[in-house]
Tab-separated table of C-alpha atoms in Angstrom:
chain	number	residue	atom	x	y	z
A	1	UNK	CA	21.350	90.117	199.778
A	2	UNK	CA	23.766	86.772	199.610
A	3	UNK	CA	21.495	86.008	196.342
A	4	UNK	CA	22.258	89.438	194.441
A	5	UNK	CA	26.022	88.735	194.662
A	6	UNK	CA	25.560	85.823	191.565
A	7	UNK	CA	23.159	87.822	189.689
A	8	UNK	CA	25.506	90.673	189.419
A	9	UNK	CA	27.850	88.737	188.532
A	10	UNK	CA	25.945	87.508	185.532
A	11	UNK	CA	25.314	90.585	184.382
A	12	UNK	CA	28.623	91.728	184.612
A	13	UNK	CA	29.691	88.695	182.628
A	14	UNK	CA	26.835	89.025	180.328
A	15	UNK	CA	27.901	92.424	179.753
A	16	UNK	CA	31.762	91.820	179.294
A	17	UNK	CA	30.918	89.507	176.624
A	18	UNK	CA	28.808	91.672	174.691
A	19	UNK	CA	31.660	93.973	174.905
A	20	UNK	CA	33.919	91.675	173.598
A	21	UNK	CA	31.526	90.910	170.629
A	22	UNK	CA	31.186	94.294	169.671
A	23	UNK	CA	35.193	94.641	169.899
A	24	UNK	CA	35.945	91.743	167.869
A	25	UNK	CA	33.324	92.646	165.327
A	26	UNK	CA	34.648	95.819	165.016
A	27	UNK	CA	38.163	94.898	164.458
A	28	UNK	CA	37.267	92.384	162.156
A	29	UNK	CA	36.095	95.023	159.743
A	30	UNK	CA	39.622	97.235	160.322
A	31	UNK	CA	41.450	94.455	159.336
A	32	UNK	CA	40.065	93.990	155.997
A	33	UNK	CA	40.201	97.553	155.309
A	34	UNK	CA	44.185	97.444	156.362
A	35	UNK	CA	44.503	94.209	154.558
A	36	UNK	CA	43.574	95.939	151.441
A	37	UNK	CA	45.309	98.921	151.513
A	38	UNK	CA	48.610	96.952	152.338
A	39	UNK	CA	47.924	94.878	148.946
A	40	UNK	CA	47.519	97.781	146.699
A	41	UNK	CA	50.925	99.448	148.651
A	42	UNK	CA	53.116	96.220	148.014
A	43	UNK	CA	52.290	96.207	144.093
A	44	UNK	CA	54.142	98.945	142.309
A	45	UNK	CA	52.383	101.639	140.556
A	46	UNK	CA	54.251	101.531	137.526
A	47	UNK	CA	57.172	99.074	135.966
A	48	UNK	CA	60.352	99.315	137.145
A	49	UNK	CA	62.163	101.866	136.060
A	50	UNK	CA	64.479	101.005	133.311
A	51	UNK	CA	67.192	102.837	131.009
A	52	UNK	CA	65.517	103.366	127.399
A	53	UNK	CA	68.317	102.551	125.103
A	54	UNK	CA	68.997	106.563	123.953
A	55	UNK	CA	69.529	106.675	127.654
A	56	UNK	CA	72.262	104.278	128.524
A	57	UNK	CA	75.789	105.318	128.102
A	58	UNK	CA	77.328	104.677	124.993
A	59	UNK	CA	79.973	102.217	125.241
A	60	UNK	CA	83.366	104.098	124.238
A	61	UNK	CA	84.429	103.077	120.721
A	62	UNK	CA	88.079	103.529	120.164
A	63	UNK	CA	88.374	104.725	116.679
A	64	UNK	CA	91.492	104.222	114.697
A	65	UNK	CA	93.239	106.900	113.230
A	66	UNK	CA	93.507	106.169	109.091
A	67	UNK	CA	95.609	108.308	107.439
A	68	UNK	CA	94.997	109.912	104.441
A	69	UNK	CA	95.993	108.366	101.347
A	70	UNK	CA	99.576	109.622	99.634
A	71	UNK	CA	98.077	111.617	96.648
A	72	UNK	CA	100.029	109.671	93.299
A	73	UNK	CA	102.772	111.774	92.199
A	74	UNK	CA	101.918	113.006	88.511
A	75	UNK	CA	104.907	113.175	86.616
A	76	UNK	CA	106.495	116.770	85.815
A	77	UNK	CA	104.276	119.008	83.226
A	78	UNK	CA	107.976	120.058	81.452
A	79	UNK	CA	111.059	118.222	81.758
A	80	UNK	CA	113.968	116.267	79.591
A	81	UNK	CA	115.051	113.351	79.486
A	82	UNK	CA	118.356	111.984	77.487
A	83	UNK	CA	120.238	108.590	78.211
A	84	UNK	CA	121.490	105.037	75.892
A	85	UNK	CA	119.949	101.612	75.645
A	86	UNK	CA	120.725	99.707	78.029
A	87	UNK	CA	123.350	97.517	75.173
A	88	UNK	CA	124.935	101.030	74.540
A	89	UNK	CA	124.112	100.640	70.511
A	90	UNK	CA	122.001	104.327	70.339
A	91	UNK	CA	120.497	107.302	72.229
A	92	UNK	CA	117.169	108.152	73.168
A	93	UNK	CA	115.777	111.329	74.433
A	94	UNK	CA	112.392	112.536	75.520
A	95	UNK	CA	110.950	115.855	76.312
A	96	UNK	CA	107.383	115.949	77.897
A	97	UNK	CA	105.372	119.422	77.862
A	98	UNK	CA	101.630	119.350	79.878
A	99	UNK	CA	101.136	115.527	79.329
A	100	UNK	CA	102.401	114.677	75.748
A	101	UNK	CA	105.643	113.569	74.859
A	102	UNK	CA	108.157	112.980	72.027
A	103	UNK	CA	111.489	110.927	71.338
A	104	UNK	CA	113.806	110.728	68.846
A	105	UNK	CA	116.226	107.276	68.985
A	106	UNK	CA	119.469	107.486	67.341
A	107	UNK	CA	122.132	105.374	66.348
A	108	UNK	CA	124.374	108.152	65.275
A	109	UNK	CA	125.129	105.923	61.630
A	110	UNK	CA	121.358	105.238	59.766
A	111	UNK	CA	118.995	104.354	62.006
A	112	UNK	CA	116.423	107.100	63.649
A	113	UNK	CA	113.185	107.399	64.648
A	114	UNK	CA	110.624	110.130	65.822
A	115	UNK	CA	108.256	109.225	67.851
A	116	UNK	CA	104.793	111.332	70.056
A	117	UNK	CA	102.222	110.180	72.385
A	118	UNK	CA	100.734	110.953	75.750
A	119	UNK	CA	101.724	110.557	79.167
A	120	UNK	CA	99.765	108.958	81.595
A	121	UNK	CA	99.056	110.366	85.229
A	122	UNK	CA	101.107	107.368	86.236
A	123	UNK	CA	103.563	108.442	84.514
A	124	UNK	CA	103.701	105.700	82.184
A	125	UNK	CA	103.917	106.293	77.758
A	126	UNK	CA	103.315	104.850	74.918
A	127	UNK	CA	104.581	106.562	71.984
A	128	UNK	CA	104.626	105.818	68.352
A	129	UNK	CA	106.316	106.459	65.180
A	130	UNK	CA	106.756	105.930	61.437
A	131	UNK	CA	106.895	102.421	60.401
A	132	UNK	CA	105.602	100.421	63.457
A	133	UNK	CA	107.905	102.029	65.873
A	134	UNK	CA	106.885	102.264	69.444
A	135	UNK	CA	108.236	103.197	72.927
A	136	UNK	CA	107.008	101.960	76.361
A	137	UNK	CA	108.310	103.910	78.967
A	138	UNK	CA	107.456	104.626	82.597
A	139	UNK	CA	108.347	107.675	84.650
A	140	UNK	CA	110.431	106.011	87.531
A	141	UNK	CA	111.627	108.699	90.080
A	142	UNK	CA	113.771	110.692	88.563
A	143	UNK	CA	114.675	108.349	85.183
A	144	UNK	CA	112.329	106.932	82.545
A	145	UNK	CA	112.882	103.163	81.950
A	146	UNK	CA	111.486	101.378	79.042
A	147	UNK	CA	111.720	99.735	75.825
A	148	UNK	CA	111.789	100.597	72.630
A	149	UNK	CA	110.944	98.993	69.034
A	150	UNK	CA	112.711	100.193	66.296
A	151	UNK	CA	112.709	97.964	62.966
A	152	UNK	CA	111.307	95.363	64.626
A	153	UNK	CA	114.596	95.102	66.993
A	154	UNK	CA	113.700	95.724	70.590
A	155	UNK	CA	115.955	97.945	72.965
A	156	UNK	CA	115.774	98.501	76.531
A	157	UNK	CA	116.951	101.951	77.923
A	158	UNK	CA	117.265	104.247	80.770
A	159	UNK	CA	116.812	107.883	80.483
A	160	UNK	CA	117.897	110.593	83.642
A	161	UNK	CA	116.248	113.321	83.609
A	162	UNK	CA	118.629	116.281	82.297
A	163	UNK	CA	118.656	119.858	81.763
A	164	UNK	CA	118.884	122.188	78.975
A	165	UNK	CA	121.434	122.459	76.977
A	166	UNK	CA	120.487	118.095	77.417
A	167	UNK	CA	118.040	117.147	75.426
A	168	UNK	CA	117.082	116.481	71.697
A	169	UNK	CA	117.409	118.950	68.738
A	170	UNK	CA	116.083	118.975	64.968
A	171	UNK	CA	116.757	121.410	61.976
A	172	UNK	CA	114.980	120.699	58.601
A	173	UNK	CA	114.898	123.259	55.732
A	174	UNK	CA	115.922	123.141	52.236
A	175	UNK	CA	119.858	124.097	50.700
A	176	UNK	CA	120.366	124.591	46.997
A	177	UNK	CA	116.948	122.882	45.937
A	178	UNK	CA	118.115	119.485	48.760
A	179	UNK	CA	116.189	119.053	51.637
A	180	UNK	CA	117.902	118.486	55.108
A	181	UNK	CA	116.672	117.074	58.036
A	182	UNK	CA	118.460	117.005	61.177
A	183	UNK	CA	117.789	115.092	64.331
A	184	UNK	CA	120.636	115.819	67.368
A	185	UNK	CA	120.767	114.178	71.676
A	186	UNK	CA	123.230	115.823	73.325
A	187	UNK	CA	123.579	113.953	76.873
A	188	UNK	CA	124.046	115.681	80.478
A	189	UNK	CA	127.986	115.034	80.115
A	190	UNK	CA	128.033	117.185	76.800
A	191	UNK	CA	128.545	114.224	74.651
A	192	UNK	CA	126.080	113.975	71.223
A	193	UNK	CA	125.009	111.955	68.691
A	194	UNK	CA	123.264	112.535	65.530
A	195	UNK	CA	121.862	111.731	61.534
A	196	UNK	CA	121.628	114.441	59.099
A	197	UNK	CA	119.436	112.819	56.245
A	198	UNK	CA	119.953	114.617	52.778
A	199	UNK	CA	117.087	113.703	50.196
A	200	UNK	CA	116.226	110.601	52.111
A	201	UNK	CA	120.088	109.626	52.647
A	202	UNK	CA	120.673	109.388	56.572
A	203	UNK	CA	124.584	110.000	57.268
A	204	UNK	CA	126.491	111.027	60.590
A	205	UNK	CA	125.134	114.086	61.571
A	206	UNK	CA	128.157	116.935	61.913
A	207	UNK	CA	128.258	118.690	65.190
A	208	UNK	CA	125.810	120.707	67.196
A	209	UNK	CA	126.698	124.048	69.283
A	210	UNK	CA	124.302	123.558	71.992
A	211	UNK	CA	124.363	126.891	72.981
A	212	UNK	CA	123.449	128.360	69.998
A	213	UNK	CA	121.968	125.444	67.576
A	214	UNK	CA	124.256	126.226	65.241
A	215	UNK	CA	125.769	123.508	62.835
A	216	UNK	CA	128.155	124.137	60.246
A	217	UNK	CA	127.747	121.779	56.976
A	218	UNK	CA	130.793	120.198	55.215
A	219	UNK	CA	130.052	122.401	52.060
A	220	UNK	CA	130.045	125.702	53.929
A	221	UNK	CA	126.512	125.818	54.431
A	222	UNK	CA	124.693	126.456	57.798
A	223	UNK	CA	121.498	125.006	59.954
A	224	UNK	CA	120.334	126.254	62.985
A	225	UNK	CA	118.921	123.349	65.243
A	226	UNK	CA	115.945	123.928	67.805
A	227	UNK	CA	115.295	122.305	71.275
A	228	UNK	CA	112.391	119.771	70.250
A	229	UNK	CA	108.817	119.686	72.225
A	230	UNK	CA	105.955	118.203	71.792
């Protein structure tokens, strides 16, 4: 009996480490099945997740207000002027009708010209006459300033804009077999000046009744002026 006591032991020893054989060979096998599962968990399944750039906010732009731009003011489709040169020696009057003009300069003693042209959307002109006259003039505000050539002297002059009865006049017909040919500016204070040539013979021009256009010759014969446009 005292000898059974070590052999049981044995056995029991034996079997305990069997036991712990089969134990460790058996966890040995979990942890390589855990260890793999954990690797494919700690890699991510797809790539981070990032904005596409439709998706990210638009940065606010601050946009500056521009103003329209001041349409140019055309000059007036009808209207008069009537002023001097600017060395008070003659007159000059224009009258503009839907973008053409005409002028008539005046000395009130000889010297006369007509002239025509257009008028720029700027309001600028360039007219011409008879003989190499010419005007340059430019619709400023309410006044046209400009020069103007007449027998190869050159004038500057102002004209305000006026209203009727302002403004330039002509009568031409024929008396007794003589031909007439009158050319009138009567300015915004009432004040005119004028040449009546007679068969090519320029002279002082009598006076004009603005309201009417009546002008009464020296030899008791009659014209009747009109308001002159283009």
């Amino acid at each position: 009996m005292k000898r059974s006591g070590p052999l049981f032991t044995l056995l029991a020893g034996l079997v305990l480490a069997l036991f712990m054989l089969s134990v460790n060979a058996t966890s040995g096998t979990g942890s390589s099945s855990y260890s793999d599962t954990s690797s494919d968990a700690s890699e991510p399944t797809a790539s981070p997740t990032t904005s596409a750039p439709g998706d990210r906010p638009s940065p606010t732009r601050t946009t500056t207000p521009t103003s329209s731009p001041t349409p140019a003011k055309r000059p007036p489709s009808d209207a008069r002027y009537a002023g001097r040169t600017d060395d008070d020696s003659a007159s000059i009057a224009i009258t503009l009708r839907d973008g053409e003009a005409v002028a008539y300069f005046c000395d009130g003693r000889a010297t006369e010209s007509w002239l025509k042209g257009d008028v720029e959307d700027d309001g600028s002109m360039r007219l011409t006459g008879k003989h190499g006259a010419k005007l340059d003039g430019r619709i400023v505000g309410d006044k046209v300033r400009g020069t103007v050539e007449i027998r190869k002297r050159t004038r500057a002059f102002t004209a305000p804009k006026t209203r009727k009865p302002a403004g330039v006049y002509r009568a031409t017909t024929e008396v007794r077999g003589e031909k007439l040919d009158g050319g009138w500016i009567v300015q915004a204070d009432g004040s005119q000046v004028g040449i009546l040539t007679r068969d090519g013979e320029p002279a002082k021009a009598p006076r004009l009744d603005p309201a009417t256009g009546a002008v009464a010759l020296a030899d008791g014969g009659r014209l009747t002026a009109r308001p002159v446009v283009p």
